[in-house]
mmCIF file of C-alpha atoms and ligand atoms in Angstrom:
data_model
loop_
_atom_site.group_PDB
_atom_site.id
_atom_site.type_symbol
_atom_site.label_atom_id
_atom_site.label_comp_id
_atom_site.label_asym_id
_atom_site.label_seq_id
_atom_site.Cartn_x
_atom_site.Cartn_y
_atom_site.Cartn_z
ATOM 1 C CA MET Q 331 -12.215 -6.002 12.700
ATOM 2 C CA LYS Q 332 -10.313 -3.207 11.054
ATOM 3 C CA LEU Q 333 -6.834 -3.491 12.018
ATOM 4 C CA PRO Q 334 -4.600 -1.559 13.279
ATOM 5 C CA VAL Q 335 -2.036 0.009 10.727
ATOM 6 C CA SER Q 336 1.450 -0.338 10.946
ATOM 7 C CA ILE Q 337 3.460 2.766 11.107
ATOM 8 C CA TYR Q 338 6.483 4.099 9.763
ATOM 9 C CA PRO Q 339 9.147 3.081 10.864
ATOM 10 C CA ASP Q 340 7.692 -0.586 11.610
ATOM 11 C CA PRO Q 341 10.408 -3.102 10.084
ATOM 12 C CA VAL Q 342 7.859 -5.372 8.449
ATOM 13 C CA LEU Q 343 6.550 -2.196 5.919
ATOM 14 C CA ARG Q 344 10.209 -3.652 5.077
ATOM 15 C CA LEU Q 345 9.119 -7.183 5.200
ATOM 16 C CA ARG Q 346 9.534 -8.764 1.131
ATOM 17 C CA ALA Q 347 5.561 -9.912 1.701
ATOM 18 C CA GLU Q 348 5.101 -13.695 -0.095
ATOM 19 C CA PRO Q 349 3.235 -15.345 -1.888
ATOM 20 C CA ILE Q 350 -0.149 -16.857 -1.097
ATOM 21 C CA GLY Q 351 -0.813 -20.197 -1.882
ATOM 22 C CA GLU Q 352 -4.202 -20.942 0.825
ATOM 23 C CA PHE Q 353 -7.289 -19.516 0.068
ATOM 24 C CA GLY Q 354 -8.978 -20.635 3.006
ATOM 25 C CA PRO Q 355 -11.414 -19.045 6.104
ATOM 26 C CA GLU Q 356 -8.496 -17.627 7.340
ATOM 27 C CA MET Q 357 -7.548 -15.092 4.272
ATOM 28 C CA GLN Q 358 -10.336 -14.671 3.296
ATOM 29 C CA GLN Q 359 -11.233 -12.985 6.889
ATOM 30 C CA LEU Q 360 -7.871 -11.656 6.131
ATOM 31 C CA VAL Q 361 -9.427 -9.816 3.344
ATOM 32 C CA THR Q 362 -12.965 -8.960 4.867
ATOM 33 C CA ASP Q 363 -10.927 -7.268 7.409
ATOM 34 C CA MET Q 364 -8.554 -5.228 5.293
ATOM 35 C CA VAL Q 365 -11.291 -4.257 2.983
ATOM 36 C CA GLU Q 366 -12.649 -2.441 6.577
ATOM 37 C CA THR Q 367 -9.400 -1.073 7.420
ATOM 38 C CA MET Q 368 -8.773 0.943 4.829
ATOM 39 C CA TYR Q 369 -12.195 2.453 3.607
ATOM 40 C CA GLU Q 370 -12.437 3.154 7.738
ATOM 41 C CA ASP Q 371 -8.961 5.350 7.788
ATOM 42 C CA ASP Q 372 -10.165 6.520 4.918
ATOM 43 C CA GLY Q 373 -7.823 5.275 1.778
ATOM 44 C CA VAL Q 374 -7.800 4.092 -1.396
ATOM 45 C CA GLY Q 375 -5.817 1.068 -1.427
ATOM 46 C CA LEU Q 376 -3.989 -1.413 1.530
ATOM 47 C CA ALA Q 377 -0.964 -3.925 1.237
ATOM 48 C CA ALA Q 378 -1.114 -6.947 3.723
ATOM 49 C CA PRO Q 379 2.234 -5.774 5.605
ATOM 50 C CA GLN Q 380 0.058 -3.003 6.470
ATOM 51 C CA VAL Q 381 -1.228 -5.392 8.908
ATOM 52 C CA GLY Q 382 1.330 -6.570 10.157
ATOM 53 C CA LYS Q 383 1.104 -9.412 7.736
ATOM 54 C CA GLY Q 384 3.688 -10.536 5.186
ATOM 55 C CA LEU Q 385 1.799 -11.624 2.353
ATOM 56 C CA ARG Q 386 0.731 -10.853 -1.107
ATOM 57 C CA LEU Q 387 -2.637 -9.006 -0.878
ATOM 58 C CA ILE Q 388 -3.772 -5.984 -1.311
ATOM 59 C CA THR Q 389 -7.114 -4.095 -1.475
ATOM 60 C CA VAL Q 390 -8.079 -1.390 -3.399
ATOM 61 C CA ASP Q 391 -10.808 1.705 -4.349
ATOM 62 C CA PRO Q 392 -10.241 4.781 -6.630
ATOM 63 C CA THR Q 393 -13.271 5.796 -5.729
ATOM 64 C CA GLY Q 394 -12.703 5.607 -2.431
ATOM 65 C CA PRO Q 395 -14.972 4.985 1.193
ATOM 66 C CA LYS Q 396 -17.648 7.195 0.224
ATOM 67 C CA GLU Q 397 -18.753 5.605 -3.251
ATOM 68 C CA ARG Q 398 -16.597 2.119 -2.867
ATOM 69 C CA LYS Q 399 -17.601 0.836 -6.770
ATOM 70 C CA GLY Q 400 -14.032 0.244 -7.495
ATOM 71 C CA LEU Q 401 -13.386 -2.149 -4.717
ATOM 72 C CA MET Q 402 -10.453 -5.030 -6.936
ATOM 73 C CA VAL Q 403 -8.914 -7.442 -4.252
ATOM 74 C CA LEU Q 404 -5.570 -8.739 -5.718
ATOM 75 C CA VAL Q 405 -3.162 -11.753 -4.652
ATOM 76 C CA ASN Q 406 0.608 -12.531 -5.345
ATOM 77 C CA PRO Q 407 -0.090 -9.237 -8.243
ATOM 78 C CA GLU Q 408 2.253 -8.269 -10.910
ATOM 79 C CA ILE Q 409 3.705 -5.680 -13.176
ATOM 80 C CA MET Q 410 3.510 -7.506 -16.187
ATOM 81 C CA GLU Q 411 3.740 -4.498 -19.099
ATOM 82 C CA ARG Q 412 3.801 -0.695 -18.446
ATOM 83 C CA GLU Q 413 3.614 1.914 -20.664
ATOM 84 C CA GLY Q 414 3.644 6.272 -20.559
ATOM 85 C CA GLU Q 415 4.152 8.222 -17.509
ATOM 86 C CA VAL Q 416 2.007 9.895 -15.059
ATOM 87 C CA GLU Q 417 3.220 12.262 -11.853
ATOM 88 C CA SER Q 418 0.871 11.834 -8.789
ATOM 89 C CA GLU Q 419 1.163 13.448 -5.210
ATOM 90 C CA GLU Q 420 0.421 10.374 -3.060
ATOM 91 C CA GLY Q 421 0.296 9.642 0.628
ATOM 92 C CA CYS Q 422 -0.021 6.507 3.093
ATOM 93 C CA LEU Q 423 -1.269 5.462 6.161
ATOM 94 C CA SER Q 424 1.454 4.331 6.717
ATOM 95 C CA VAL Q 425 3.485 7.390 6.567
ATOM 96 C CA PRO Q 426 2.181 9.784 8.883
ATOM 97 C CA ASP Q 427 1.639 13.863 7.489
ATOM 98 C CA PHE Q 428 3.758 13.077 4.557
ATOM 99 C CA LYS Q 429 3.591 12.580 1.087
ATOM 100 C CA CYS Q 430 5.208 13.674 -2.224
ATOM 101 C CA ALA Q 431 5.355 13.977 -5.995
ATOM 102 C CA ILE Q 432 5.914 10.146 -7.421
ATOM 103 C CA ARG Q 433 6.621 9.651 -11.147
ATOM 104 C CA ARG Q 434 4.323 6.163 -11.972
ATOM 105 C CA SER Q 435 3.591 4.351 -15.073
ATOM 106 C CA HIS Q 436 0.062 5.749 -16.438
ATOM 107 C CA ARG Q 437 -0.567 2.390 -18.313
ATOM 108 C CA ILE Q 438 -0.279 -1.318 -16.392
ATOM 109 C CA ARG Q 439 -0.862 -4.579 -16.655
ATOM 110 C CA VAL Q 440 -2.218 -6.435 -14.162
ATOM 111 C CA ARG Q 441 -2.084 -10.529 -13.651
ATOM 112 C CA ALA Q 442 -3.159 -11.492 -10.337
ATOM 113 C CA LEU Q 443 -5.627 -13.884 -8.453
ATOM 114 C CA ASP Q 444 -8.654 -12.915 -7.070
ATOM 115 C CA ARG Q 445 -9.020 -14.082 -3.346
ATOM 116 C CA ASP Q 446 -10.660 -17.516 -4.007
ATOM 117 C CA GLY Q 447 -7.720 -17.920 -5.991
ATOM 118 C CA ALA Q 448 -8.493 -17.482 -10.371
ATOM 119 C CA PRO Q 449 -6.464 -16.453 -11.978
ATOM 120 C CA VAL Q 450 -7.315 -12.217 -13.096
ATOM 121 C CA GLU Q 451 -5.544 -10.169 -15.577
ATOM 122 C CA PHE Q 452 -6.465 -6.712 -16.535
ATOM 123 C CA GLU Q 453 -4.963 -2.667 -17.903
ATOM 124 C CA ALA Q 454 -5.203 0.098 -15.876
ATOM 125 C CA LEU Q 455 -5.472 3.081 -16.092
ATOM 126 C CA ASP Q 456 -4.177 6.370 -14.176
ATOM 127 C CA TYR Q 457 -5.502 6.710 -10.941
ATOM 128 C CA GLN Q 458 -5.968 2.961 -10.588
ATOM 129 C CA ALA Q 459 -2.891 2.153 -12.385
ATOM 130 C CA VAL Q 460 -0.796 4.799 -9.527
ATOM 131 C CA ILE Q 461 -2.525 3.027 -7.003
ATOM 132 C CA ILE Q 462 -1.231 -0.663 -7.298
ATOM 133 C CA GLN Q 463 1.569 0.501 -8.450
ATOM 134 C CA HIS Q 464 1.692 2.531 -4.720
ATOM 135 C CA GLU Q 465 0.278 -0.911 -3.127
ATOM 136 C CA VAL Q 466 3.240 -2.760 -5.653
ATOM 137 C CA ASP Q 467 5.623 -1.562 -3.640
ATOM 138 C CA HIS Q 468 4.321 -2.191 0.294
ATOM 139 C CA LEU Q 469 4.428 -6.118 -0.969
ATOM 140 C CA ASN Q 470 8.180 -5.341 -2.346
ATOM 141 C CA GLY Q 471 8.892 -3.467 1.249
ATOM 142 C CA VAL Q 472 9.048 0.083 -0.771
ATOM 143 C CA LEU Q 473 7.031 3.019 0.819
ATOM 144 C CA ILE Q 474 6.649 6.625 -1.140
ATOM 145 C CA LEU Q 475 9.398 8.027 1.653
ATOM 146 C CA ASP Q 476 11.756 6.168 -0.626
ATOM 147 C CA HIS Q 477 10.916 7.779 -3.734
ATOM 148 C CA ALA Q 478 11.688 11.563 -2.421
ATOM 149 C CA SER Q 479 14.229 13.707 -2.501
ATOM 150 C CA ARG Q 480 17.199 12.827 -0.231
ATOM 151 C CA LEU Q 481 16.373 15.942 1.476
ATOM 152 C CA LYS Q 482 12.812 15.073 2.238
ATOM 153 C CA ARG Q 483 13.006 12.327 3.326
ATOM 154 C CA GLY Q 484 15.972 13.617 4.983
ATOM 155 C CA ILE Q 485 13.083 16.066 7.473
ATOM 156 C CA TYR Q 486 10.697 13.538 7.819
ATOM 157 C CA ASP Q 487 13.012 11.319 9.348
ATOM 158 C CA LYS Q 488 14.204 13.991 11.648
ATOM 159 C CA LYS Q 489 10.641 14.168 12.714
ATOM 160 C CA VAL Q 490 10.630 10.476 13.372
ATOM 161 C CA ARG Q 491 12.284 10.623 16.051
ATOM 162 C CA LYS Q 492 11.990 13.743 17.251
ATOM 163 C CA LEU Q 493 8.287 12.265 17.655
ATOM 164 C CA GLN Q 494 10.034 8.814 18.952
ATOM 165 C CA ARG Q 495 12.434 10.206 21.513
ATOM 166 C CA GLN Q 496 9.231 12.151 22.877
ATOM 167 C CA ARG Q 497 6.840 8.857 23.098
ATOM 168 C CA GLU Q 498 10.003 6.803 25.365
ATOM 169 C CA LYS Q 499 10.615 10.134 27.714
ATOM 170 C CA GLY Q 500 6.705 10.150 28.008
ATOM 171 C CA GLU Q 501 6.598 6.235 29.186
ATOM 172 C CA SER Q 502 9.622 6.292 31.283
HETATM 173 NI NI1 NI M 65 0.609 2.863 1.295
#
């Protein structure tokens, strides 16, 4: 089932997510729903806080919803090593109509658990590495807005507040 995606400034996006220790049916359903949500919303990555769950769980597929050939489900992911630098133009399903250039590590070493709780460790490069860093940011309550310039962020915040006011007026 596709899940609703939390949109900035929803406070759930700012929480530090909790590690997962249970891999039962509830968690499996969450993984399945997150993968579906990621693909249906045309994303290449999704973190559990984006669907309102404060858990350290991310889904990643650099090949995108058309190919669906690079799916990874990472539980309690940790970035162990970083090397090099790459600049990426990033957007986020939780921050609509916003894009910004972010400097990320070019190569990372990741340690995590898979959806069944088995340990995995691997190296990621380029686009895959960028997506993992973006999603791990989500688990720590960090959004692409935090990487943007103050000016750019200020403009976006203003736009968000204006939309909120319009919505409140419409509802009252
Ligand atoms: Ni995001």
